Amino acid sequence: AQSVTQLDSQVPVFEEAPVELRCNYSSSVSVYLFWYVQYPNQGLQLLLKYLSGSTLVKSINGFEAEFNKSQTSFHLRKPSVHISDTAEYFCAVIPNTGRRALTFGSGTRLQVQP
Amino acid sequence: ETGVTQTPRHLVMGMTNKKSLKCEQHLGHNAMYWYKQSAKKPLELMFVYSLEERVENNSVPSRFSPECPNSSHLFLHLHTLQPEDSALYLCASSPQRPGQGSGANVLTFGAGSRLTVL
């Protein structure tokens, strides 16, 4: 079975500051990794994903995440945040074999302040 | 309409009521899911359907009853719920069932149905 830990339930940050949202996972098999974002009153949207290849993956709106197999982590970073980045961010994993569906973390609320 | 649509967006019900949540996907996907989102907790997978066949049921109480009449529609029938069942219920779809296809099977989510049980 897989599990995902997002240690920070809330991360307040000022506009234009850098941010890192932490994600650690546990799995006995290799996994695919995802970050989803949920804006207020909306469903979850895929932000970025790691399947294979380069361990650094990037989204179109400036976020990036790096897969670290030895530390079983997939932290999300952005060098300069905007007010519009205020949302809840969910890390998720799925084994790359078998028939399991996504396993999500408990989410991190990013609050960008002016 | 495009994407995944959920109705109603908000629902308030008593513990003795019977109600249903509806989900419709316009993406031509073959799998549909119900997730429960409670505050401060990970999203909980409830049910997975692939081509109208239930392929996963994660020990959900029988007061939640799913129905998938075709690959585009998914319902969650609610009966004699408890206050702790109050949550945001999210529907999602994916091109294939979990574990099939090359690479990961990306989920597309609806906006959710906010359920309050009094």
CSV table of C-alpha atoms in Angstrom, one decimal:
chain,number,residue,atom,x,y,z
A,1,ALA,CA,0.0,0.0,0.0
A,2,GLN,CA,1.0,3.6,-0.5
A,3,SER,CA,0.8,6.6,1.8
A,4,VAL,CA,1.4,10.3,1.3
A,5,THR,CA,2.4,12.8,4.0
A,6,GLN,CA,2.1,16.6,3.7
A,7,LEU,CA,3.5,17.9,6.9
A,8,ASP,CA,2.3,21.5,6.5
A,9,SER,CA,-1.4,22.0,6.7
A,10,GLN,CA,-1.0,25.8,6.0
A,11,VAL,CA,1.8,27.9,4.5
A,12,PRO,CA,1.4,31.6,4.7
A,13,VAL,CA,3.8,33.6,2.5
A,14,PHE,CA,4.1,37.1,1.2
A,15,GLU,CA,3.6,37.9,-2.5
A,16,GLU,CA,6.8,37.6,-4.6
A,17,ALA,CA,8.5,35.4,-2.0
A,18,PRO,CA,9.6,31.8,-2.7
A,19,VAL,CA,7.7,28.9,-1.4
A,20,GLU,CA,8.2,25.2,-0.9
A,21,LEU,CA,5.4,22.7,-0.1
A,22,ARG,CA,6.6,19.4,1.2
A,23,CYS,CA,5.5,16.0,0.2
A,24,ASN,CA,6.9,12.6,1.3
A,25,TYR,CA,5.5,9.2,0.3
A,26,SER,CA,5.8,5.6,1.3
A,27,SER,CA,5.6,2.7,-1.1
A,28,SER,CA,7.0,-0.8,-1.5
A,29,VAL,CA,7.0,-0.4,-5.3
A,30,SER,CA,7.9,2.3,-7.8
A,31,VAL,CA,5.3,5.1,-8.1
A,32,TYR,CA,4.2,7.9,-10.3
A,33,LEU,CA,3.8,11.3,-8.5
A,34,PHE,CA,1.5,14.2,-8.9
A,35,TRP,CA,0.6,17.6,-7.6
A,36,TYR,CA,-3.0,18.7,-7.9
A,37,VAL,CA,-4.3,22.2,-7.0
A,38,GLN,CA,-7.8,23.1,-5.8
A,39,TYR,CA,-8.8,26.8,-6.1
A,40,PRO,CA,-11.8,28.0,-3.9
A,41,ASN,CA,-15.1,26.4,-4.8
A,42,GLN,CA,-13.5,24.3,-7.6
A,43,GLY,CA,-12.5,20.7,-8.1
A,44,LEU,CA,-8.9,19.5,-8.2
A,45,GLN,CA,-6.8,20.3,-11.3
A,46,LEU,CA,-3.6,18.5,-12.3
A,47,LEU,CA,-0.6,20.9,-11.7
A,48,LEU,CA,2.3,18.6,-12.7
A,49,LYS,CA,3.4,15.0,-12.7
A,50,TYR,CA,6.5,12.8,-12.6
A,51,LEU,CA,6.3,9.5,-14.6
A,52,SER,CA,9.9,8.9,-15.6
A,53,GLY,CA,13.0,10.6,-17.0
A,54,SER,CA,14.2,13.9,-15.6
A,55,THR,CA,13.5,14.2,-11.9
A,56,LEU,CA,12.7,17.9,-12.2
A,57,VAL,CA,9.2,18.6,-13.7
A,58,LYS,CA,7.7,22.0,-14.3
A,59,SER,CA,4.2,23.4,-14.7
A,60,ILE,CA,3.1,26.2,-17.1
A,61,ASN,CA,2.6,28.7,-14.3
A,62,GLY,CA,6.1,28.6,-12.7
A,63,PHE,CA,5.8,25.7,-10.2
A,64,GLU,CA,8.3,22.9,-10.3
A,65,ALA,CA,8.8,19.7,-8.3
A,66,GLU,CA,11.8,17.4,-7.9
A,67,PHE,CA,11.5,13.6,-7.4
A,68,ASN,CA,14.1,12.4,-4.9
A,69,LYS,CA,14.0,8.7,-4.7
A,70,SER,CA,16.4,8.3,-1.8
A,71,GLN,CA,14.4,10.7,0.4
A,72,THR,CA,11.0,9.5,-1.0
A,73,SER,CA,10.1,13.1,-1.5
A,74,PHE,CA,8.4,15.2,-4.2
A,75,HIS,CA,8.5,18.8,-2.9
A,76,LEU,CA,6.7,21.6,-4.8
A,77,ARG,CA,8.5,24.9,-5.3
A,78,LYS,CA,7.9,28.3,-6.8
A,79,PRO,CA,10.6,31.1,-6.8
A,80,SER,CA,8.1,33.9,-6.6
A,81,VAL,CA,4.4,33.5,-5.8
A,82,HIS,CA,1.4,35.6,-6.8
A,83,ILE,CA,-1.9,36.3,-5.0
A,84,SER,CA,-3.6,34.1,-7.5
A,85,ASP,CA,-1.6,31.1,-6.3
A,86,THR,CA,-3.7,31.0,-3.1
A,87,ALA,CA,-5.2,27.5,-3.1
A,88,GLU,CA,-5.0,24.1,-1.6
A,89,TYR,CA,-2.3,21.8,-3.0
A,90,PHE,CA,-2.5,18.0,-2.9
A,91,CYS,CA,0.3,15.6,-3.5
A,92,ALA,CA,-0.7,12.1,-4.8
A,93,VAL,CA,1.0,8.9,-5.8
A,94,ILE,CA,0.0,5.8,-7.7
A,95,PRO,CA,2.0,2.6,-8.2
A,96,ASN,CA,3.3,2.1,-11.7
A,97,THR,CA,2.0,-1.4,-11.7
A,98,GLY,CA,-1.2,-3.0,-10.5
A,99,ARG,CA,-4.7,-1.6,-10.4
A,100,ARG,CA,-4.7,0.9,-7.6
A,101,ALA,CA,-6.2,4.4,-7.9
A,102,LEU,CA,-4.5,7.6,-6.7
A,103,THR,CA,-3.6,8.0,-3.0
A,104,PHE,CA,-3.7,11.6,-1.8
A,105,GLY,CA,-2.1,13.5,1.0
A,106,SER,CA,-4.1,15.7,3.3
A,107,GLY,CA,-3.3,18.9,1.4
A,108,THR,CA,-1.5,22.1,2.1
A,109,ARG,CA,-3.3,25.5,2.0
A,110,LEU,CA,-1.0,28.1,0.5
A,111,GLN,CA,-2.1,31.6,1.6
A,112,VAL,CA,-0.3,34.4,-0.4
A,113,GLN,CA,-0.6,37.8,1.3
A,114,PRO,CA,0.0,41.2,-0.3
B,1,GLU,CA,-20.7,21.3,-21.6
B,2,THR,CA,-17.2,20.0,-21.2
B,3,GLY,CA,-15.3,18.2,-18.4
B,4,VAL,CA,-16.9,16.7,-15.3
B,5,THR,CA,-20.1,18.2,-14.0
B,6,GLN,CA,-21.5,17.5,-10.5
B,7,THR,CA,-25.0,18.4,-9.2
B,8,PRO,CA,-26.2,19.6,-6.9
B,9,ARG,CA,-23.3,21.8,-5.8
B,10,HIS,CA,-24.7,22.1,-2.3
B,11,LEU,CA,-27.1,19.7,-0.4
B,12,VAL,CA,-28.4,19.9,3.1
B,13,MET,CA,-30.3,16.8,4.4
B,14,GLY,CA,-31.6,15.3,7.5
B,15,MET,CA,-30.5,11.9,8.8
B,16,THR,CA,-33.7,10.2,7.6
B,17,ASN,CA,-33.7,11.7,4.1
B,18,LYS,CA,-32.9,9.9,0.8
B,19,LYS,CA,-31.0,12.0,-1.8
B,20,SER,CA,-28.7,11.4,-4.7
B,21,LEU,CA,-25.6,13.1,-6.1
B,22,LYS,CA,-25.1,13.1,-9.8
B,23,CYS,CA,-21.9,13.2,-11.9
B,24,GLU,CA,-21.6,13.5,-15.7
B,25,GLN,CA,-18.4,13.4,-17.8
B,26,HIS,CA,-18.2,14.7,-21.3
B,27,LEU,CA,-14.6,13.5,-22.0
B,28,GLY,CA,-15.2,10.0,-23.4
B,29,HIS,CA,-13.4,8.5,-20.4
B,30,ASN,CA,-13.9,4.9,-19.4
B,31,ALA,CA,-13.5,5.1,-15.6
B,32,MET,CA,-15.3,7.2,-13.0
B,33,TYR,CA,-14.6,7.7,-9.3
B,34,TRP,CA,-16.2,9.0,-6.1
B,35,TYR,CA,-13.9,10.6,-3.5
B,36,LYS,CA,-14.8,12.1,-0.1
B,37,GLN,CA,-12.9,15.2,1.0
B,38,SER,CA,-13.1,16.1,4.7
B,39,ALA,CA,-11.3,19.0,6.3
B,40,LYS,CA,-7.7,18.2,7.4
B,41,LYS,CA,-7.9,14.6,6.0
B,42,PRO,CA,-6.6,13.0,2.8
B,43,LEU,CA,-9.0,12.5,0.0
B,44,GLU,CA,-10.7,9.1,0.6
B,45,LEU,CA,-11.4,7.0,-2.5
B,46,MET,CA,-14.9,5.5,-2.2
B,47,PHE,CA,-15.7,3.8,-5.4
B,48,VAL,CA,-14.2,3.2,-8.9
B,49,TYR,CA,-16.2,2.2,-11.9
B,50,SER,CA,-14.8,1.1,-15.3
B,51,LEU,CA,-17.3,0.8,-18.2
B,52,GLU,CA,-20.2,0.6,-15.7
B,53,GLU,CA,-18.5,-2.2,-13.7
B,54,ARG,CA,-17.5,-1.5,-10.1
B,55,VAL,CA,-13.8,-2.3,-9.8
B,56,GLU,CA,-13.0,-0.9,-6.4
B,57,ASN,CA,-15.0,-0.4,-3.2
B,58,ASN,CA,-13.0,0.8,-0.2
B,59,SER,CA,-15.1,-0.4,2.7
B,60,VAL,CA,-17.7,2.3,2.4
B,61,PRO,CA,-20.8,2.1,4.7
B,62,SER,CA,-23.9,0.7,2.9
B,63,ARG,CA,-25.7,4.0,3.5
B,64,PHE,CA,-23.7,5.2,0.4
B,65,SER,CA,-24.9,3.3,-2.7
B,66,PRO,CA,-23.2,4.0,-6.1
B,67,GLU,CA,-24.8,3.5,-9.5
B,68,CYS,CA,-23.2,3.7,-12.9
B,69,PRO,CA,-25.8,3.3,-15.6
B,70,ASN,CA,-23.4,4.1,-18.5
B,71,SER,CA,-19.8,5.2,-18.9
B,72,SER,CA,-20.8,8.9,-18.8
B,73,HIS,CA,-22.9,9.0,-15.7
B,74,LEU,CA,-22.3,8.2,-12.0
B,75,PHE,CA,-24.6,8.6,-9.1
B,76,LEU,CA,-24.1,8.3,-5.3
B,77,HIS,CA,-27.4,7.5,-3.5
B,78,LEU,CA,-27.5,8.6,0.1
B,79,HIS,CA,-29.7,7.1,2.8
B,80,THR,CA,-29.8,7.5,6.6
B,81,LEU,CA,-26.6,9.4,6.7
B,82,GLN,CA,-24.8,10.6,9.9
B,83,PRO,CA,-23.5,14.1,10.7
B,84,GLU,CA,-19.9,12.8,10.2
B,85,ASP,CA,-20.7,12.1,6.6
B,86,SER,CA,-20.8,15.9,6.0
B,87,ALA,CA,-18.1,16.6,3.5
B,88,LEU,CA,-17.3,17.6,-0.1
B,89,TYR,CA,-17.9,14.7,-2.5
B,90,LEU,CA,-15.8,14.8,-5.6
B,91,CYS,CA,-16.4,12.9,-8.8
B,92,ALA,CA,-13.5,12.2,-11.2
B,93,SER,CA,-13.0,10.4,-14.5
B,94,SER,CA,-10.0,9.0,-16.3
B,95,PRO,CA,-9.4,7.7,-19.8
B,96,GLN,CA,-8.8,4.1,-18.5
B,97,ARG,CA,-9.3,2.1,-15.4
B,98,PRO,CA,-6.6,2.2,-12.8
B,99,GLY,CA,-3.5,0.2,-13.9
B,100,GLN,CA,-4.3,0.2,-17.6
B,101,GLY,CA,-2.6,2.1,-20.4
B,102,SER,CA,0.9,3.4,-20.7
B,103,GLY,CA,2.0,6.0,-18.2
B,104,ALA,CA,-0.2,7.3,-15.5
B,105,ASN,CA,-4.0,7.5,-15.8
B,106,VAL,CA,-4.7,11.2,-15.1
B,107,LEU,CA,-7.9,12.1,-13.3
B,108,THR,CA,-10.1,15.0,-14.2
B,109,PHE,CA,-12.2,16.2,-11.3
B,110,GLY,CA,-15.6,17.9,-11.0
B,111,ALA,CA,-16.1,20.9,-8.7
B,112,GLY,CA,-17.7,18.7,-6.0
B,113,SER,CA,-21.0,18.5,-4.1
B,114,ARG,CA,-20.9,20.0,-0.6
B,115,LEU,CA,-23.1,17.8,1.6
B,116,THR,CA,-24.3,18.8,5.1
B,117,VAL,CA,-26.1,16.3,7.2
B,118,LEU,CA,-28.1,17.7,10.1
